[in-house]
Amino acid sequence: MSLKINFNGTIEEDSRISVFDHGFLFGDSVYEVVATHENQPIFLDAHLNRLANSAQGISLTIPHDKNWFVQQIDRTLEAAGNRESYIRVVVTRGVGDIDIDPSSCLRPNVVIYVAPHKDYAQDNYTKGIHVALVSIKRNPKEALNPGIKTGNYLNNVLAIMEANKLGAKDALMLSPSGFLTECTTSNIFLVQGERILTPSLDCGILPGITRNKVIQLASEHGLPVEEGQWPPETLEKIDEIFITGTLKKVMPVTSLDGRSVGNGKPGSVTKKIMRLYDEYVQNIHQA
Ligand code: PDD
């Protein structure tokens, strides 16, 4: 089991990036986090498509095609030889002048991290986690569209710091117009009786790949998900909450702002979605 870094196609144990890289200086980069099943990447095509969209969203030309990424990820996974891996793909604007204008950056840097995967403690799934609705707002779409997965996560860093101070594991953020958006690295779903609600993409959220799969699986199993703009008052009439993300998968939220959600235990709809998602991933390479 080991950590390997693929730096522009060269696999190393560790790498150094220039202090003149605009990814470091200005957060001028895009990235993806990919999970594995049986140490093969899952939903890789969707992640590489989102990476390409993110790059387009910040006018960054990636010097490689999708196939190159697939091959480099495979090589790096093989070199690391883990049971399961955490894959992080970062494309930065590259090295340039110390100047906000990126026109001096001639070549993006591509870094692929492959590390041993660490599971979240089982407690998070059996008991659920505590989330806080924080005062930090999600970035406005018109400023830095949360639909673009950039390396500029300071908004979310501040939000999770605020949540931690409140004794919560994650932060739920509102949009500048006051609607529920998402957590710092996950999307959110609310269960109200038979209804499942989730913020729509136009609220200013990342189009989560897990979110998308959950919406599909839920509707295939008679649980249609309603996407919309939900004000924070919606949270007062909620029976269950769960969050979704590549690393967290489907994780129950059983406490919100220090108060129990429903009976304070993962609810039946959440458990059903957790099971459907796990079963889907277990069978993913047979599909
Ligand atoms: N984060 N919202 C935000 C802000 C995210 O950063 C992520 C993913 C998600 C969930 O998206 P997906 O289901 O495609 O992972 C939602 C990754 C895991 C991260 O940055 O670590």
mmCIF file of C-alpha atoms and ligand atoms in Angstrom:
data_model
loop_
_atom_site.group_PDB
_atom_site.id
_atom_site.type_symbol
_atom_site.label_atom_id
_atom_site.label_comp_id
_atom_site.label_asym_id
_atom_site.label_seq_id
_atom_site.Cartn_x
_atom_site.Cartn_y
_atom_site.Cartn_z
ATOM 1 C CA MET A 1 0.000 0.000 0.000
ATOM 2 C CA SER A 2 1.509 3.310 -0.958
ATOM 3 C CA LEU A 3 1.059 6.857 -2.099
ATOM 4 C CA LYS A 4 2.111 7.668 -5.652
ATOM 5 C CA ILE A 5 2.083 11.020 -7.391
ATOM 6 C CA ASN A 6 1.837 11.279 -11.143
ATOM 7 C CA PHE A 7 3.272 14.650 -12.092
ATOM 8 C CA ASN A 8 2.687 15.449 -15.787
ATOM 9 C CA GLY A 9 2.971 11.759 -16.623
ATOM 10 C CA THR A 10 5.928 10.875 -14.383
ATOM 11 C CA ILE A 11 5.181 8.685 -11.364
ATOM 12 C CA GLU A 12 7.018 9.677 -8.183
ATOM 13 C CA GLU A 13 6.884 8.958 -4.454
ATOM 14 C CA ASP A 14 6.532 12.639 -3.721
ATOM 15 C CA SER A 15 6.488 15.780 -5.872
ATOM 16 C CA ARG A 16 7.204 19.480 -5.641
ATOM 17 C CA ILE A 17 5.235 22.172 -7.391
ATOM 18 C CA SER A 18 6.655 25.597 -8.136
ATOM 19 C CA VAL A 19 5.859 28.499 -5.821
ATOM 20 C CA PHE A 20 5.131 30.387 -9.073
ATOM 21 C CA ASP A 21 2.306 28.012 -10.038
ATOM 22 C CA HIS A 22 -0.924 30.007 -10.201
ATOM 23 C CA GLY A 23 -2.753 27.091 -8.581
ATOM 24 C CA PHE A 24 -0.714 27.869 -5.461
ATOM 25 C CA LEU A 25 -0.710 31.658 -5.824
ATOM 26 C CA PHE A 26 -4.363 32.212 -6.737
ATOM 27 C CA GLY A 27 -6.229 28.918 -6.314
ATOM 28 C CA ASP A 28 -6.291 28.946 -10.121
ATOM 29 C CA SER A 29 -6.905 25.247 -10.778
ATOM 30 C CA VAL A 30 -9.592 22.605 -11.174
ATOM 31 C CA TYR A 31 -9.806 19.169 -9.600
ATOM 32 C CA GLU A 32 -11.705 15.934 -9.130
ATOM 33 C CA VAL A 33 -11.763 13.282 -6.414
ATOM 34 C CA VAL A 34 -12.468 9.758 -7.662
ATOM 35 C CA ALA A 35 -13.150 6.628 -5.599
ATOM 36 C CA THR A 36 -12.365 3.025 -6.522
ATOM 37 C CA HIS A 37 -14.096 -0.333 -6.274
ATOM 38 C CA GLU A 38 -11.705 -3.297 -6.353
ATOM 39 C CA ASN A 39 -9.075 -0.636 -6.951
ATOM 40 C CA GLN A 40 -10.605 0.423 -10.267
ATOM 41 C CA PRO A 41 -11.911 3.974 -10.609
ATOM 42 C CA ILE A 42 -15.689 4.343 -10.455
ATOM 43 C CA PHE A 43 -17.729 6.909 -12.397
ATOM 44 C CA LEU A 44 -14.435 7.914 -14.041
ATOM 45 C CA ASP A 45 -16.050 9.065 -17.263
ATOM 46 C CA ALA A 46 -18.400 11.397 -15.363
ATOM 47 C CA HIS A 47 -15.485 12.777 -13.320
ATOM 48 C CA LEU A 48 -13.370 13.402 -16.419
ATOM 49 C CA ASN A 49 -16.315 15.089 -18.134
ATOM 50 C CA ARG A 50 -16.823 17.321 -15.090
ATOM 51 C CA LEU A 51 -13.082 18.087 -15.021
ATOM 52 C CA ALA A 52 -13.288 19.147 -18.673
ATOM 53 C CA ASN A 53 -16.353 21.323 -17.938
ATOM 54 C CA SER A 54 -14.619 22.895 -14.940
ATOM 55 C CA ALA A 55 -11.547 23.648 -17.063
ATOM 56 C CA GLN A 56 -13.767 25.193 -19.725
ATOM 57 C CA GLY A 57 -15.535 27.190 -16.995
ATOM 58 C CA ILE A 58 -12.255 28.901 -16.094
ATOM 59 C CA SER A 59 -10.930 29.034 -19.708
ATOM 60 C CA LEU A 60 -8.137 26.570 -18.951
ATOM 61 C CA THR A 61 -7.010 24.399 -21.837
ATOM 62 C CA ILE A 62 -6.025 20.952 -20.591
ATOM 63 C CA PRO A 63 -3.160 19.665 -22.733
ATOM 64 C CA HIS A 64 -4.398 16.036 -22.691
ATOM 65 C CA ASP A 65 -7.483 14.133 -23.777
ATOM 66 C CA LYS A 66 -9.675 11.872 -21.658
ATOM 67 C CA ASN A 67 -7.805 8.783 -22.785
ATOM 68 C CA TRP A 68 -4.528 10.171 -21.455
ATOM 69 C CA PHE A 69 -6.103 10.642 -18.015
ATOM 70 C CA VAL A 70 -7.576 7.124 -18.059
ATOM 71 C CA GLN A 71 -4.168 5.642 -18.883
ATOM 72 C CA GLN A 72 -2.250 7.745 -16.367
ATOM 73 C CA ILE A 73 -4.726 6.957 -13.593
ATOM 74 C CA ASP A 74 -4.417 3.223 -14.410
ATOM 75 C CA ARG A 75 -0.601 3.361 -14.376
ATOM 76 C CA THR A 76 -0.571 5.233 -11.089
ATOM 77 C CA LEU A 77 -3.077 2.858 -9.476
ATOM 78 C CA GLU A 78 -0.958 -0.070 -10.558
ATOM 79 C CA ALA A 79 2.232 1.515 -9.228
ATOM 80 C CA ALA A 80 0.607 2.213 -5.857
ATOM 81 C CA GLY A 81 -0.856 -1.294 -5.521
ATOM 82 C CA ASN A 82 -3.468 -0.409 -2.918
ATOM 83 C CA ARG A 83 -6.493 -2.493 -1.949
ATOM 84 C CA GLU A 84 -8.700 0.557 -2.579
ATOM 85 C CA SER A 85 -7.507 4.026 -3.530
ATOM 86 C CA TYR A 86 -8.271 7.670 -3.181
ATOM 87 C CA ILE A 87 -7.601 9.410 -6.513
ATOM 88 C CA ARG A 88 -7.256 13.163 -6.798
ATOM 89 C CA VAL A 89 -6.712 14.791 -10.181
ATOM 90 C CA VAL A 90 -5.593 18.415 -10.145
ATOM 91 C CA VAL A 91 -4.944 20.629 -13.165
ATOM 92 C CA THR A 92 -3.388 23.990 -12.354
ATOM 93 C CA ARG A 93 -2.986 27.073 -14.539
ATOM 94 C CA GLY A 94 0.759 26.398 -14.375
ATOM 95 C CA VAL A 95 3.851 28.461 -13.669
ATOM 96 C CA GLY A 96 3.768 32.163 -14.508
ATOM 97 C CA ASP A 97 4.612 35.640 -13.271
ATOM 98 C CA ILE A 98 3.473 36.757 -9.821
ATOM 99 C CA ASP A 99 0.586 38.534 -11.437
ATOM 100 C CA ILE A 100 -3.137 37.861 -11.253
ATOM 101 C CA ASP A 101 -3.243 37.846 -15.069
ATOM 102 C CA PRO A 102 -2.763 34.206 -16.129
ATOM 103 C CA SER A 103 -1.491 35.038 -19.626
ATOM 104 C CA SER A 104 2.117 34.298 -18.575
ATOM 105 C CA CYS A 105 1.144 30.705 -17.650
ATOM 106 C CA LEU A 106 2.032 28.680 -20.692
ATOM 107 C CA ARG A 107 1.583 25.092 -19.534
ATOM 108 C CA PRO A 108 -0.922 23.658 -17.037
ATOM 109 C CA ASN A 109 0.470 21.203 -14.496
ATOM 110 C CA VAL A 110 -1.386 17.919 -14.073
ATOM 111 C CA VAL A 111 -1.056 16.095 -10.765
ATOM 112 C CA ILE A 112 -2.698 12.745 -10.058
ATOM 113 C CA TYR A 113 -2.506 11.608 -6.431
ATOM 114 C CA VAL A 114 -3.190 7.962 -5.667
ATOM 115 C CA ALA A 115 -3.290 7.213 -1.949
ATOM 116 C CA PRO A 116 -4.587 4.276 0.091
ATOM 117 C CA HIS A 117 -8.327 4.761 0.642
ATOM 118 C CA LYS A 118 -9.394 5.444 4.216
ATOM 119 C CA ASP A 119 -12.954 4.503 5.139
ATOM 120 C CA TYR A 120 -14.979 6.855 7.322
ATOM 121 C CA ALA A 121 -15.584 5.345 10.766
ATOM 122 C CA GLN A 122 -18.654 3.052 10.759
ATOM 123 C CA ASP A 123 -20.279 5.250 13.421
ATOM 124 C CA ASN A 124 -20.849 7.921 10.798
ATOM 125 C CA TYR A 125 -23.179 5.510 8.998
ATOM 126 C CA THR A 126 -24.778 3.686 11.917
ATOM 127 C CA LYS A 127 -25.382 6.749 14.099
ATOM 128 C CA GLY A 128 -25.220 9.607 11.584
ATOM 129 C CA ILE A 129 -23.368 12.880 11.857
ATOM 130 C CA HIS A 130 -23.960 16.361 13.208
ATOM 131 C CA VAL A 131 -24.192 19.191 10.637
ATOM 132 C CA ALA A 132 -24.529 22.918 11.334
ATOM 133 C CA LEU A 133 -26.218 25.542 9.186
ATOM 134 C CA VAL A 134 -23.456 28.146 9.099
ATOM 135 C CA SER A 135 -23.390 31.885 8.468
ATOM 136 C CA ILE A 136 -20.830 31.618 5.647
ATOM 137 C CA LYS A 137 -22.719 31.605 2.348
ATOM 138 C CA ARG A 138 -21.907 29.430 -0.663
ATOM 139 C CA ASN A 139 -20.233 31.453 -3.424
ATOM 140 C CA PRO A 140 -22.692 33.319 -5.643
ATOM 141 C CA LYS A 141 -23.017 31.710 -9.069
ATOM 142 C CA GLU A 142 -22.238 35.076 -10.638
ATOM 143 C CA ALA A 143 -18.901 35.317 -8.771
ATOM 144 C CA LEU A 144 -17.374 31.839 -8.662
ATOM 145 C CA ASN A 145 -19.939 29.319 -9.851
ATOM 146 C CA PRO A 146 -20.052 26.384 -7.376
ATOM 147 C CA GLY A 147 -20.883 24.242 -10.415
ATOM 148 C CA ILE A 148 -17.235 24.569 -11.411
ATOM 149 C CA LYS A 149 -14.972 22.418 -9.230
ATOM 150 C CA THR A 150 -12.047 24.784 -8.822
ATOM 151 C CA GLY A 151 -9.137 24.517 -6.417
ATOM 152 C CA ASN A 152 -10.442 27.676 -4.773
ATOM 153 C CA TYR A 153 -12.280 26.184 -1.794
ATOM 154 C CA LEU A 154 -11.672 28.925 0.747
ATOM 155 C CA ASN A 155 -15.421 29.555 1.004
ATOM 156 C CA ASN A 156 -15.916 25.940 2.104
ATOM 157 C CA VAL A 157 -12.813 25.950 4.323
ATOM 158 C CA LEU A 158 -14.270 28.884 6.275
ATOM 159 C CA ALA A 159 -17.626 27.113 6.453
ATOM 160 C CA ILE A 160 -16.199 23.884 7.890
ATOM 161 C CA MET A 161 -14.137 25.862 10.403
ATOM 162 C CA GLU A 162 -17.334 27.550 11.570
ATOM 163 C CA ALA A 163 -19.090 24.161 11.763
ATOM 164 C CA ASN A 164 -16.227 22.650 13.762
ATOM 165 C CA LYS A 165 -16.445 25.499 16.262
ATOM 166 C CA LEU A 166 -20.126 24.630 16.650
ATOM 167 C CA GLY A 167 -19.202 20.997 17.333
ATOM 168 C CA ALA A 168 -20.459 19.784 13.944
ATOM 169 C CA LYS A 169 -18.723 17.540 11.406
ATOM 170 C CA ASP A 170 -19.871 19.491 8.369
ATOM 171 C CA ALA A 171 -21.422 22.785 7.349
ATOM 172 C CA LEU A 172 -24.612 23.347 5.419
ATOM 173 C CA MET A 173 -24.468 26.619 3.474
ATOM 174 C CA LEU A 174 -27.164 28.908 2.109
ATOM 175 C CA SER A 175 -26.896 30.654 -1.229
ATOM 176 C CA PRO A 176 -26.610 34.467 -1.183
ATOM 177 C CA SER A 177 -30.350 34.533 -2.024
ATOM 178 C CA GLY A 178 -31.081 32.474 1.079
ATOM 179 C CA PHE A 179 -31.780 28.977 -0.241
ATOM 180 C CA LEU A 180 -30.201 25.718 0.927
ATOM 181 C CA THR A 181 -27.244 24.698 -1.238
ATOM 182 C CA GLU A 182 -24.811 21.980 -0.116
ATOM 183 C CA CYS A 183 -22.219 20.989 2.457
ATOM 184 C CA THR A 184 -18.494 21.634 2.109
ATOM 185 C CA THR A 185 -17.720 18.541 0.017
ATOM 186 C CA SER A 186 -21.116 16.901 -0.379
ATOM 187 C CA ASN A 187 -24.672 17.446 -1.618
ATOM 188 C CA ILE A 188 -27.681 17.317 0.671
ATOM 189 C CA PHE A 189 -31.062 15.552 0.592
ATOM 190 C CA LEU A 190 -34.037 16.117 2.919
ATOM 191 C CA VAL A 191 -36.750 13.547 3.579
ATOM 192 C CA GLN A 192 -40.233 14.750 4.485
ATOM 193 C CA GLY A 193 -42.634 11.814 4.873
ATOM 194 C CA GLU A 194 -42.560 10.154 1.450
ATOM 195 C CA ARG A 195 -40.936 13.136 -0.258
ATOM 196 C CA ILE A 196 -37.220 13.471 -0.960
ATOM 197 C CA LEU A 197 -36.059 17.036 -1.612
ATOM 198 C CA THR A 198 -32.708 18.294 -2.825
ATOM 199 C CA PRO A 199 -31.486 21.737 -3.900
ATOM 200 C CA SER A 200 -31.631 22.176 -7.673
ATOM 201 C CA LEU A 201 -28.489 22.939 -9.664
ATOM 202 C CA ASP A 202 -29.626 26.543 -10.172
ATOM 203 C CA CYS A 203 -29.255 27.136 -6.404
ATOM 204 C CA GLY A 204 -25.494 27.234 -7.040
ATOM 205 C CA ILE A 205 -24.166 23.783 -6.138
ATOM 206 C CA LEU A 206 -21.758 21.256 -7.564
ATOM 207 C CA PRO A 207 -23.581 18.772 -9.820
ATOM 208 C CA GLY A 208 -22.485 15.861 -7.634
ATOM 209 C CA ILE A 209 -21.883 12.566 -9.372
ATOM 210 C CA THR A 210 -23.113 10.679 -6.285
ATOM 211 C CA ARG A 211 -26.131 13.047 -6.132
ATOM 212 C CA ASN A 212 -26.958 12.223 -9.717
ATOM 213 C CA LYS A 213 -26.697 8.467 -9.149
ATOM 214 C CA VAL A 214 -28.797 8.704 -5.974
ATOM 215 C CA ILE A 215 -31.528 10.646 -7.821
ATOM 216 C CA GLN A 216 -31.535 7.958 -10.524
ATOM 217 C CA LEU A 217 -31.543 4.984 -8.124
ATOM 218 C CA ALA A 218 -34.218 6.535 -5.898
ATOM 219 C CA SER A 219 -36.582 7.218 -8.789
ATOM 220 C CA GLU A 220 -36.028 3.720 -10.222
ATOM 221 C CA HIS A 221 -37.165 2.381 -6.845
ATOM 222 C CA GLY A 222 -40.327 4.460 -6.569
ATOM 223 C CA LEU A 223 -38.797 7.351 -4.615
ATOM 224 C CA PRO A 224 -38.764 10.350 -6.952
ATOM 225 C CA VAL A 225 -36.519 13.203 -5.823
ATOM 226 C CA GLU A 226 -37.847 16.767 -6.049
ATOM 227 C CA GLU A 227 -35.189 19.278 -7.052
ATOM 228 C CA GLY A 228 -35.986 22.857 -6.073
ATOM 229 C CA GLN A 229 -35.146 26.000 -4.150
ATOM 230 C CA TRP A 230 -35.707 25.229 -0.483
ATOM 231 C CA PRO A 231 -35.606 27.958 2.157
ATOM 232 C CA PRO A 232 -33.986 27.087 5.512
ATOM 233 C CA GLU A 233 -37.437 26.879 7.174
ATOM 234 C CA THR A 234 -37.883 23.608 5.237
ATOM 235 C CA LEU A 235 -35.448 22.078 7.745
ATOM 236 C CA GLU A 236 -37.980 22.547 10.558
ATOM 237 C CA LYS A 237 -40.364 19.973 9.043
ATOM 238 C CA ILE A 238 -37.875 17.336 8.079
ATOM 239 C CA ASP A 239 -37.825 13.657 9.156
ATOM 240 C CA GLU A 240 -34.452 12.633 7.741
ATOM 241 C CA ILE A 241 -31.381 14.205 6.155
ATOM 242 C CA PHE A 242 -28.535 12.574 4.269
ATOM 243 C CA ILE A 243 -25.545 13.874 2.349
ATOM 244 C CA THR A 244 -23.817 12.397 -0.697
ATOM 245 C CA GLY A 245 -20.295 12.549 -2.078
ATOM 246 C CA THR A 246 -17.597 10.460 -3.696
ATOM 247 C CA LEU A 247 -15.838 9.729 -0.404
ATOM 248 C CA LYS A 248 -18.754 9.857 2.051
ATOM 249 C CA LYS A 249 -21.068 7.934 -0.304
ATOM 250 C CA VAL A 250 -24.506 8.263 1.368
ATOM 251 C CA MET A 251 -24.150 9.459 4.973
ATOM 252 C CA PRO A 252 -27.029 10.104 7.395
ATOM 253 C CA VAL A 253 -27.274 13.432 9.219
ATOM 254 C CA THR A 254 -28.997 12.822 12.551
ATOM 255 C CA SER A 255 -28.332 16.116 14.257
ATOM 256 C CA LEU A 256 -28.728 19.603 12.840
ATOM 257 C CA ASP A 257 -27.593 22.631 14.809
ATOM 258 C CA GLY A 258 -27.498 20.476 17.953
ATOM 259 C CA ARG A 259 -31.096 19.235 17.579
ATOM 260 C CA SER A 260 -32.063 15.703 16.590
ATOM 261 C CA VAL A 261 -33.306 15.153 13.062
ATOM 262 C CA GLY A 262 -36.444 12.973 13.327
ATOM 263 C CA ASN A 263 -35.824 10.470 16.111
ATOM 264 C CA GLY A 264 -32.072 11.127 16.011
ATOM 265 C CA LYS A 265 -31.302 7.871 14.185
ATOM 266 C CA PRO A 266 -30.725 7.173 10.473
ATOM 267 C CA GLY A 267 -34.246 6.922 9.011
ATOM 268 C CA SER A 268 -35.769 4.239 6.805
ATOM 269 C CA VAL A 269 -35.558 6.212 3.536
ATOM 270 C CA THR A 270 -31.912 7.122 4.212
ATOM 271 C CA LYS A 271 -31.104 3.487 4.987
ATOM 272 C CA LYS A 272 -32.817 2.373 1.788
ATOM 273 C CA ILE A 273 -30.811 4.886 -0.292
ATOM 274 C CA MET A 274 -27.587 3.845 1.466
ATOM 275 C CA ARG A 275 -28.321 0.216 0.597
ATOM 276 C CA LEU A 276 -29.255 0.967 -3.031
ATOM 277 C CA TYR A 277 -26.074 2.991 -3.533
ATOM 278 C CA ASP A 278 -23.840 0.368 -1.884
ATOM 279 C CA GLU A 279 -25.402 -2.407 -3.965
ATOM 280 C CA TYR A 280 -24.932 -0.354 -7.122
ATOM 281 C CA VAL A 281 -21.225 0.189 -6.370
ATOM 282 C CA GLN A 282 -20.704 -3.475 -5.418
ATOM 283 C CA ASN A 283 -21.946 -4.504 -8.881
ATOM 284 C CA ILE A 284 -20.458 -1.618 -10.815
ATOM 285 C CA HIS A 285 -17.839 -3.536 -12.790
ATOM 286 C CA GLN A 286 -20.400 -6.121 -13.886
ATOM 287 C CA ALA A 287 -22.641 -3.428 -15.397
HETATM 288 N N1 PDD B 1 -16.132 16.786 -3.200
HETATM 289 N N2 PDD B 1 -20.322 19.559 -3.305
HETATM 290 C C1 PDD B 1 -19.044 19.943 -3.186
HETATM 291 C C2 PDD B 1 -18.769 21.358 -2.861
HETATM 292 C C3 PDD B 1 -18.009 19.017 -3.366
HETATM 293 O O1 PDD B 1 -16.733 19.401 -3.255
HETATM 294 C C4 PDD B 1 -18.335 17.667 -3.665
HETATM 295 C C5 PDD B 1 -17.276 16.630 -3.901
HETATM 296 C C6 PDD B 1 -19.686 17.308 -3.757
HETATM 297 C C7 PDD B 1 -20.116 15.894 -4.087
HETATM 298 O O2 PDD B 1 -19.805 15.580 -5.422
HETATM 299 P P1 PDD B 1 -19.470 14.096 -5.884
HETATM 300 O O3 PDD B 1 -20.646 13.249 -5.519
HETATM 301 O O4 PDD B 1 -19.302 14.219 -7.336
HETATM 302 O O5 PDD B 1 -18.237 13.697 -5.150
HETATM 303 C C8 PDD B 1 -20.656 18.278 -3.589
HETATM 304 C C9 PDD B 1 -15.019 15.875 -3.285
HETATM 305 C C10 PDD B 1 -15.324 14.519 -2.764
HETATM 306 C C11 PDD B 1 -13.852 16.548 -2.591
HETATM 307 O O6 PDD B 1 -13.610 17.695 -2.947
HETATM 308 O O7 PDD B 1 -13.202 15.951 -1.748
#
